[in-house]
PDB file of N, CA and C in Angstrom:
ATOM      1  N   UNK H   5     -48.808 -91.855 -31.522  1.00 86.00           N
ATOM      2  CA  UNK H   5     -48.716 -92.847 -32.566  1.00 86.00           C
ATOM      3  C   UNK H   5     -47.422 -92.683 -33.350  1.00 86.00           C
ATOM      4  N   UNK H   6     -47.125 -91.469 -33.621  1.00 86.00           N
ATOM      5  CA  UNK H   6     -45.575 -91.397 -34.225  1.00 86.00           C
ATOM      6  C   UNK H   6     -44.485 -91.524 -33.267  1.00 86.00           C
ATOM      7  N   UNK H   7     -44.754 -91.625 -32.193  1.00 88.00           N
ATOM      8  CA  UNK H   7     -43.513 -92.399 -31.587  1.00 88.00           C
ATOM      9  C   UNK H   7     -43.337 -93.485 -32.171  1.00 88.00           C
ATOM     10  N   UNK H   8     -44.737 -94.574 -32.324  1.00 91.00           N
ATOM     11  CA  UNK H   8     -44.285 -95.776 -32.712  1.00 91.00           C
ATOM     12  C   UNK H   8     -43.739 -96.274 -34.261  1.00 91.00           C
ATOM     13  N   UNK H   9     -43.932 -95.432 -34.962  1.00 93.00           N
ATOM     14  CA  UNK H   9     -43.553 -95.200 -36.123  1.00 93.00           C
ATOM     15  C   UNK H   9     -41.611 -94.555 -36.179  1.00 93.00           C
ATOM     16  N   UNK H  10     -41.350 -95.630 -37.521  1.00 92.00           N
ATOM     17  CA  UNK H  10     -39.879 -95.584 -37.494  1.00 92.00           C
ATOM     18  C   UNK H  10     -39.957 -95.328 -39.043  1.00 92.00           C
ATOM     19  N   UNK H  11     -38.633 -95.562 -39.556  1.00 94.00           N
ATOM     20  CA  UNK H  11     -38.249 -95.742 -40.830  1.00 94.00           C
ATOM     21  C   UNK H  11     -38.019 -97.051 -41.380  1.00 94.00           C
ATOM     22  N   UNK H  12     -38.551 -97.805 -40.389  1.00 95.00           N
ATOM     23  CA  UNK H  12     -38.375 -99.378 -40.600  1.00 95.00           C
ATOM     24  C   UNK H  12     -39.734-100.184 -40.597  1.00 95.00           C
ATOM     25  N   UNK H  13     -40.286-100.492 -41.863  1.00 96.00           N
ATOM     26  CA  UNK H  13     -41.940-100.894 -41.769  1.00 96.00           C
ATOM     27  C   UNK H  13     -42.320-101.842 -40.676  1.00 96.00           C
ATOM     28  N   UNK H  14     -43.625-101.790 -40.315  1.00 96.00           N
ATOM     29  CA  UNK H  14     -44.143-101.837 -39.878  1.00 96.00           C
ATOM     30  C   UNK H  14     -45.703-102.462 -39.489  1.00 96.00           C
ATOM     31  N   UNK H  15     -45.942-103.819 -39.117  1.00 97.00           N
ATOM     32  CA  UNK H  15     -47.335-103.831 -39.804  1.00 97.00           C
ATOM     33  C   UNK H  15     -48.579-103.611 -38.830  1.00 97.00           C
ATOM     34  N   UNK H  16     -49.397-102.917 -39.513  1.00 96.00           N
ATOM     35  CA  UNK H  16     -50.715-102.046 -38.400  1.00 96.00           C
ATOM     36  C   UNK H  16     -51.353-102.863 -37.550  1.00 96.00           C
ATOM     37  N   UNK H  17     -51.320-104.248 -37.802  1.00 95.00           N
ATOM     38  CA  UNK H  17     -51.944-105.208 -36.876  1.00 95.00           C
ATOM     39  C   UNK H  17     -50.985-104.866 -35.506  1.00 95.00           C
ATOM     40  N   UNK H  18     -49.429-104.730 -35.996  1.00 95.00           N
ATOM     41  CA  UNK H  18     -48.217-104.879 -34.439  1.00 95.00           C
ATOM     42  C   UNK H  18     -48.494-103.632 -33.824  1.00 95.00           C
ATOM     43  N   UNK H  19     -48.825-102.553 -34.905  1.00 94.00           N
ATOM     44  CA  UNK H  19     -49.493-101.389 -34.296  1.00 94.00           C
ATOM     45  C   UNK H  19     -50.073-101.280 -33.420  1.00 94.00           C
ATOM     46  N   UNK H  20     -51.532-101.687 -33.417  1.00 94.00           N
ATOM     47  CA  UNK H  20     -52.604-101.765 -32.987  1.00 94.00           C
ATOM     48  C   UNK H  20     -52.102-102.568 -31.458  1.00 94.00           C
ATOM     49  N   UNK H  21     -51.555-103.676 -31.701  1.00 94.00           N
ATOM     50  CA  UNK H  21     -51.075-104.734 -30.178  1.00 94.00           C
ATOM     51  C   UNK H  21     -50.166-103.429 -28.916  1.00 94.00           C
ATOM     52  N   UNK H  22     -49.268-102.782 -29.854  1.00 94.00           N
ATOM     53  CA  UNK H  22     -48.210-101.909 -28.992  1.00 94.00           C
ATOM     54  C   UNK H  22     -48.998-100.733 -28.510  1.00 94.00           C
ATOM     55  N   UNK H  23     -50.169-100.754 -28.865  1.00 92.00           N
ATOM     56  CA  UNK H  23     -50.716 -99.141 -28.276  1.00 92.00           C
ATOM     57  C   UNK H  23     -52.038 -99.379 -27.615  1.00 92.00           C
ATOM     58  N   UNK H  24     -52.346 -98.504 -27.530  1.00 87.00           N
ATOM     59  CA  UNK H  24     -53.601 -98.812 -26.256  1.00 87.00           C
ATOM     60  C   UNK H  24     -54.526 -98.254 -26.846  1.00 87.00           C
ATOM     61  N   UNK H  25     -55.118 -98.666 -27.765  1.00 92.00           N
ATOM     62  CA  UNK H  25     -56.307 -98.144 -29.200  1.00 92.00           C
ATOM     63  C   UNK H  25     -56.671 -98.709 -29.609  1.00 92.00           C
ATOM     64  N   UNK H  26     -58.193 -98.714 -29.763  1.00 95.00           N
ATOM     65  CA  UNK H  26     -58.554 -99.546 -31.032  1.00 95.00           C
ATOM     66  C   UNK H  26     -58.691 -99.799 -32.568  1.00 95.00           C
ATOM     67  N   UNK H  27     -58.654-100.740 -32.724  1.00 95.00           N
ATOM     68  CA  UNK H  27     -58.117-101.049 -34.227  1.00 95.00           C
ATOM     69  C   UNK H  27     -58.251-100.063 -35.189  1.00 95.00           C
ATOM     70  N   UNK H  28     -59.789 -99.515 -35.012  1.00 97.00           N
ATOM     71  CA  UNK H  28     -60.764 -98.390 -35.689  1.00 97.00           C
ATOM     72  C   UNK H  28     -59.860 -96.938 -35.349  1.00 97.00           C
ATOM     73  N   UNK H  29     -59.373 -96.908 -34.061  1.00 96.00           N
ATOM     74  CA  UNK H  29     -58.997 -95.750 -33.873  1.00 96.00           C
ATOM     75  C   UNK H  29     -57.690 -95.884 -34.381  1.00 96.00           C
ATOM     76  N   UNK H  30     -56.726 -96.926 -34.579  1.00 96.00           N
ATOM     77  CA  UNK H  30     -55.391 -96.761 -35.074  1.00 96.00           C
ATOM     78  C   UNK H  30     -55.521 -96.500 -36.779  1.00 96.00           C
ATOM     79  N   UNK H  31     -56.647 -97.129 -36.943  1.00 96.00           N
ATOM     80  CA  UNK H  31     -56.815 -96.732 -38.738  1.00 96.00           C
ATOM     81  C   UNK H  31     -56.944 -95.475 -39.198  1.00 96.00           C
ATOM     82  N   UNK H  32     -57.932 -94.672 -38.424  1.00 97.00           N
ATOM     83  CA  UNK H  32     -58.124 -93.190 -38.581  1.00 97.00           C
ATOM     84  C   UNK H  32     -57.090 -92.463 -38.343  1.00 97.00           C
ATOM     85  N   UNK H  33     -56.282 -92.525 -37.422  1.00 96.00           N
ATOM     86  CA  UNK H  33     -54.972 -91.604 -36.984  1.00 96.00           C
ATOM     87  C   UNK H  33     -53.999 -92.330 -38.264  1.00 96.00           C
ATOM     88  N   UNK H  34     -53.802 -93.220 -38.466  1.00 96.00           N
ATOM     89  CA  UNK H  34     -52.890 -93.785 -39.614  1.00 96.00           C
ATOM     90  C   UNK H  34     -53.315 -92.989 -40.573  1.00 96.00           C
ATOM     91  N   UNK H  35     -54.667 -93.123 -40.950  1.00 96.00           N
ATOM     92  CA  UNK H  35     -55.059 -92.640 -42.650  1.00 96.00           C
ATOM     93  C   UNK H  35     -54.995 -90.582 -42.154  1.00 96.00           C
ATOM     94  N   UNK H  36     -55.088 -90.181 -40.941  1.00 97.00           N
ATOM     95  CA  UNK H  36     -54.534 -88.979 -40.835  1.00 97.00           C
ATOM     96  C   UNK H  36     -53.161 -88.548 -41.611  1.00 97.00           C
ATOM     97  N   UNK H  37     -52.387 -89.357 -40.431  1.00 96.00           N
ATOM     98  CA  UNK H  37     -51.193 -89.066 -41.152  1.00 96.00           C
ATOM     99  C   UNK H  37     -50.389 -89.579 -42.564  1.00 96.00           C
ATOM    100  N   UNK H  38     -51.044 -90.226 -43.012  1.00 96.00           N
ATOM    101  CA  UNK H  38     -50.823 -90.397 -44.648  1.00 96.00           C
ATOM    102  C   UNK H  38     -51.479 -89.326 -45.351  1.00 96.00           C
ATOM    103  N   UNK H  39     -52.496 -89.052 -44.945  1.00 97.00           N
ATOM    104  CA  UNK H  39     -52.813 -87.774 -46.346  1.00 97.00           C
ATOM    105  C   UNK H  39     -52.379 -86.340 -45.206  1.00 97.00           C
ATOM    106  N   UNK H  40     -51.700 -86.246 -44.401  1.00 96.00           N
ATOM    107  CA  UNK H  40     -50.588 -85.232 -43.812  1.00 96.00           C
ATOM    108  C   UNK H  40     -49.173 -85.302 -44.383  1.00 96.00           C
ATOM    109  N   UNK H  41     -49.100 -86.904 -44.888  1.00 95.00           N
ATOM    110  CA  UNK H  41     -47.843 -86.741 -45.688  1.00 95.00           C
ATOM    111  C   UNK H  41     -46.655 -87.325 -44.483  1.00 95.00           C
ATOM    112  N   UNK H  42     -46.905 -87.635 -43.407  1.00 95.00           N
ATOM    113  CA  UNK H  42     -46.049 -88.321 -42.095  1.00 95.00           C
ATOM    114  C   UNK H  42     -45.934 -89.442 -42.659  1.00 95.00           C
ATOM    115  N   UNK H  43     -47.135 -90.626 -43.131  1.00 95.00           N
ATOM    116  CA  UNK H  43     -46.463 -91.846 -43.333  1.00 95.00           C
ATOM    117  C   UNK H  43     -46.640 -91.917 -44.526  1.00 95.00           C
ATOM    118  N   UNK H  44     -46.093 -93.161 -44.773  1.00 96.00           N
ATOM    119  CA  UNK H  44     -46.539 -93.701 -46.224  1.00 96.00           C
ATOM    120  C   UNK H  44     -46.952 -95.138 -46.221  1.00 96.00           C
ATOM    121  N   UNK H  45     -48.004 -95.935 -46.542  1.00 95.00           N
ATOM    122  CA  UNK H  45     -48.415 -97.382 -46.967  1.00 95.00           C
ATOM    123  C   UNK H  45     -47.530 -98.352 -47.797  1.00 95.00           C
ATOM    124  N   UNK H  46     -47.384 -99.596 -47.336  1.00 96.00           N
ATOM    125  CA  UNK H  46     -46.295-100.360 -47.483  1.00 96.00           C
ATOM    126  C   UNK H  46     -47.530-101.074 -48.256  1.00 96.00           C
ATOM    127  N   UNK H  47     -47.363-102.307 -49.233  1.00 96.00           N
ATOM    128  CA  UNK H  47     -47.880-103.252 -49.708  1.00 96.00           C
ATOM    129  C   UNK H  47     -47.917-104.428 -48.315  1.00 96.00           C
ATOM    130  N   UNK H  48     -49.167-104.987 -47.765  1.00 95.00           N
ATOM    131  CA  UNK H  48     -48.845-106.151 -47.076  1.00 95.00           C
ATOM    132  C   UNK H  48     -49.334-105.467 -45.304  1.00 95.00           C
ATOM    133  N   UNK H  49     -50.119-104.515 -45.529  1.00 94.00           N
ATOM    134  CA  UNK H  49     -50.497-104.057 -44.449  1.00 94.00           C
ATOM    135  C   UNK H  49     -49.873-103.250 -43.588  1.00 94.00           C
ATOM    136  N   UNK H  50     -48.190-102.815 -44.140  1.00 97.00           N
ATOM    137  CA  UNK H  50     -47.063-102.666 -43.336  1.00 97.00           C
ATOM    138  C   UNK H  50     -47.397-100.820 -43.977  1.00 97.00           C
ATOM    139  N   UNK H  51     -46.951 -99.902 -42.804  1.00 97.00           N
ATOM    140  CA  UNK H  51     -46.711 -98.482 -42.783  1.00 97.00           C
ATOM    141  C   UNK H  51     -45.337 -98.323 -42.378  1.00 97.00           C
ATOM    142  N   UNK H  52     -44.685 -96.994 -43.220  1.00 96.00           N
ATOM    143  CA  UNK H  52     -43.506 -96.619 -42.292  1.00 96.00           C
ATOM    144  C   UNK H  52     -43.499 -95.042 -42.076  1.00 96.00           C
ATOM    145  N   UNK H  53     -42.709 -94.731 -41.314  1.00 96.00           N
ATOM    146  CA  UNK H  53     -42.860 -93.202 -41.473  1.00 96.00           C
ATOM    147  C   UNK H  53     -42.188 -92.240 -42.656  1.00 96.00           C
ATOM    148  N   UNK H  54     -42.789 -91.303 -43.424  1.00 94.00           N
ATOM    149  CA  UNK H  54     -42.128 -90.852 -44.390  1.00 94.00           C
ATOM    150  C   UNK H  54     -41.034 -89.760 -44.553  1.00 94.00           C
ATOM    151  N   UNK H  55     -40.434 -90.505 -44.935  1.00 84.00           N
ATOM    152  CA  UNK H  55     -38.918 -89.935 -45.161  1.00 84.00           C
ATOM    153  C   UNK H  55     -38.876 -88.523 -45.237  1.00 84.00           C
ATOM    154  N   UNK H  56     -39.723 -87.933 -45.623  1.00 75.00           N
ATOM    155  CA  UNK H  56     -39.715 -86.155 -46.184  1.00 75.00           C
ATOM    156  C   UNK H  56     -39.574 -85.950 -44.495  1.00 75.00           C
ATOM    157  N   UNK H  57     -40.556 -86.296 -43.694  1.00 58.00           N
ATOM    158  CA  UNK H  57     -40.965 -85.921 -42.461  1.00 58.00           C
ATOM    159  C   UNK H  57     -39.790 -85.606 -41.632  1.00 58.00           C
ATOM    160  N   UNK H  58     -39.188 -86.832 -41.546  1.00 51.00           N
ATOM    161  CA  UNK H  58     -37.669 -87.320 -40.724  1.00 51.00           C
ATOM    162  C   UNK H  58     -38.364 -87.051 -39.055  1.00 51.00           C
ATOM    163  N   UNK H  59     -37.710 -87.377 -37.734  1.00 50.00           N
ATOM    164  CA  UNK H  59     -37.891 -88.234 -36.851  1.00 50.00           C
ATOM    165  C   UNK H  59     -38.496 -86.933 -36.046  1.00 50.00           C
ATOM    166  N   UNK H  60     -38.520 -85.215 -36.633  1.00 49.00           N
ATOM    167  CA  UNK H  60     -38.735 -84.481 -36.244  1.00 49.00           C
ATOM    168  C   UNK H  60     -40.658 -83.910 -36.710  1.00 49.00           C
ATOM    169  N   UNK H  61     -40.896 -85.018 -38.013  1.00 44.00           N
ATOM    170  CA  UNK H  61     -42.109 -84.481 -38.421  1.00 44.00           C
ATOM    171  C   UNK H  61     -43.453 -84.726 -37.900  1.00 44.00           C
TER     172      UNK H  61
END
């Protein structure tokens, strides 16, 4: 899932289309890595990856 994740938002619906998961399962791994501190929540449904992390986190 953090492959698909950039520094350029993102919205979880395009998520969900680009990966081979379901909706339920892209929400849980998302809300993983937000309280891991990898992403962060955009207003508007959109995630990006968080900056602290960088392309290595």
């Amino acid at each position: 899932m953090l492959d698909l994740l950039s520094f350029t938002p993102i919205a979880v619906d395009d998520l969900v289309r680009r990966c081979q998961f379901s909706a339920s399962a892209v929400l849980t791994v998302l809300t993983e890595l937000e309280l891991s501190g990898c992403l962060d929540s955009l207003p508007g449904g959109r995630v990006v990856r968080a900056a602290s992390h960088g392309k290595n986190g």
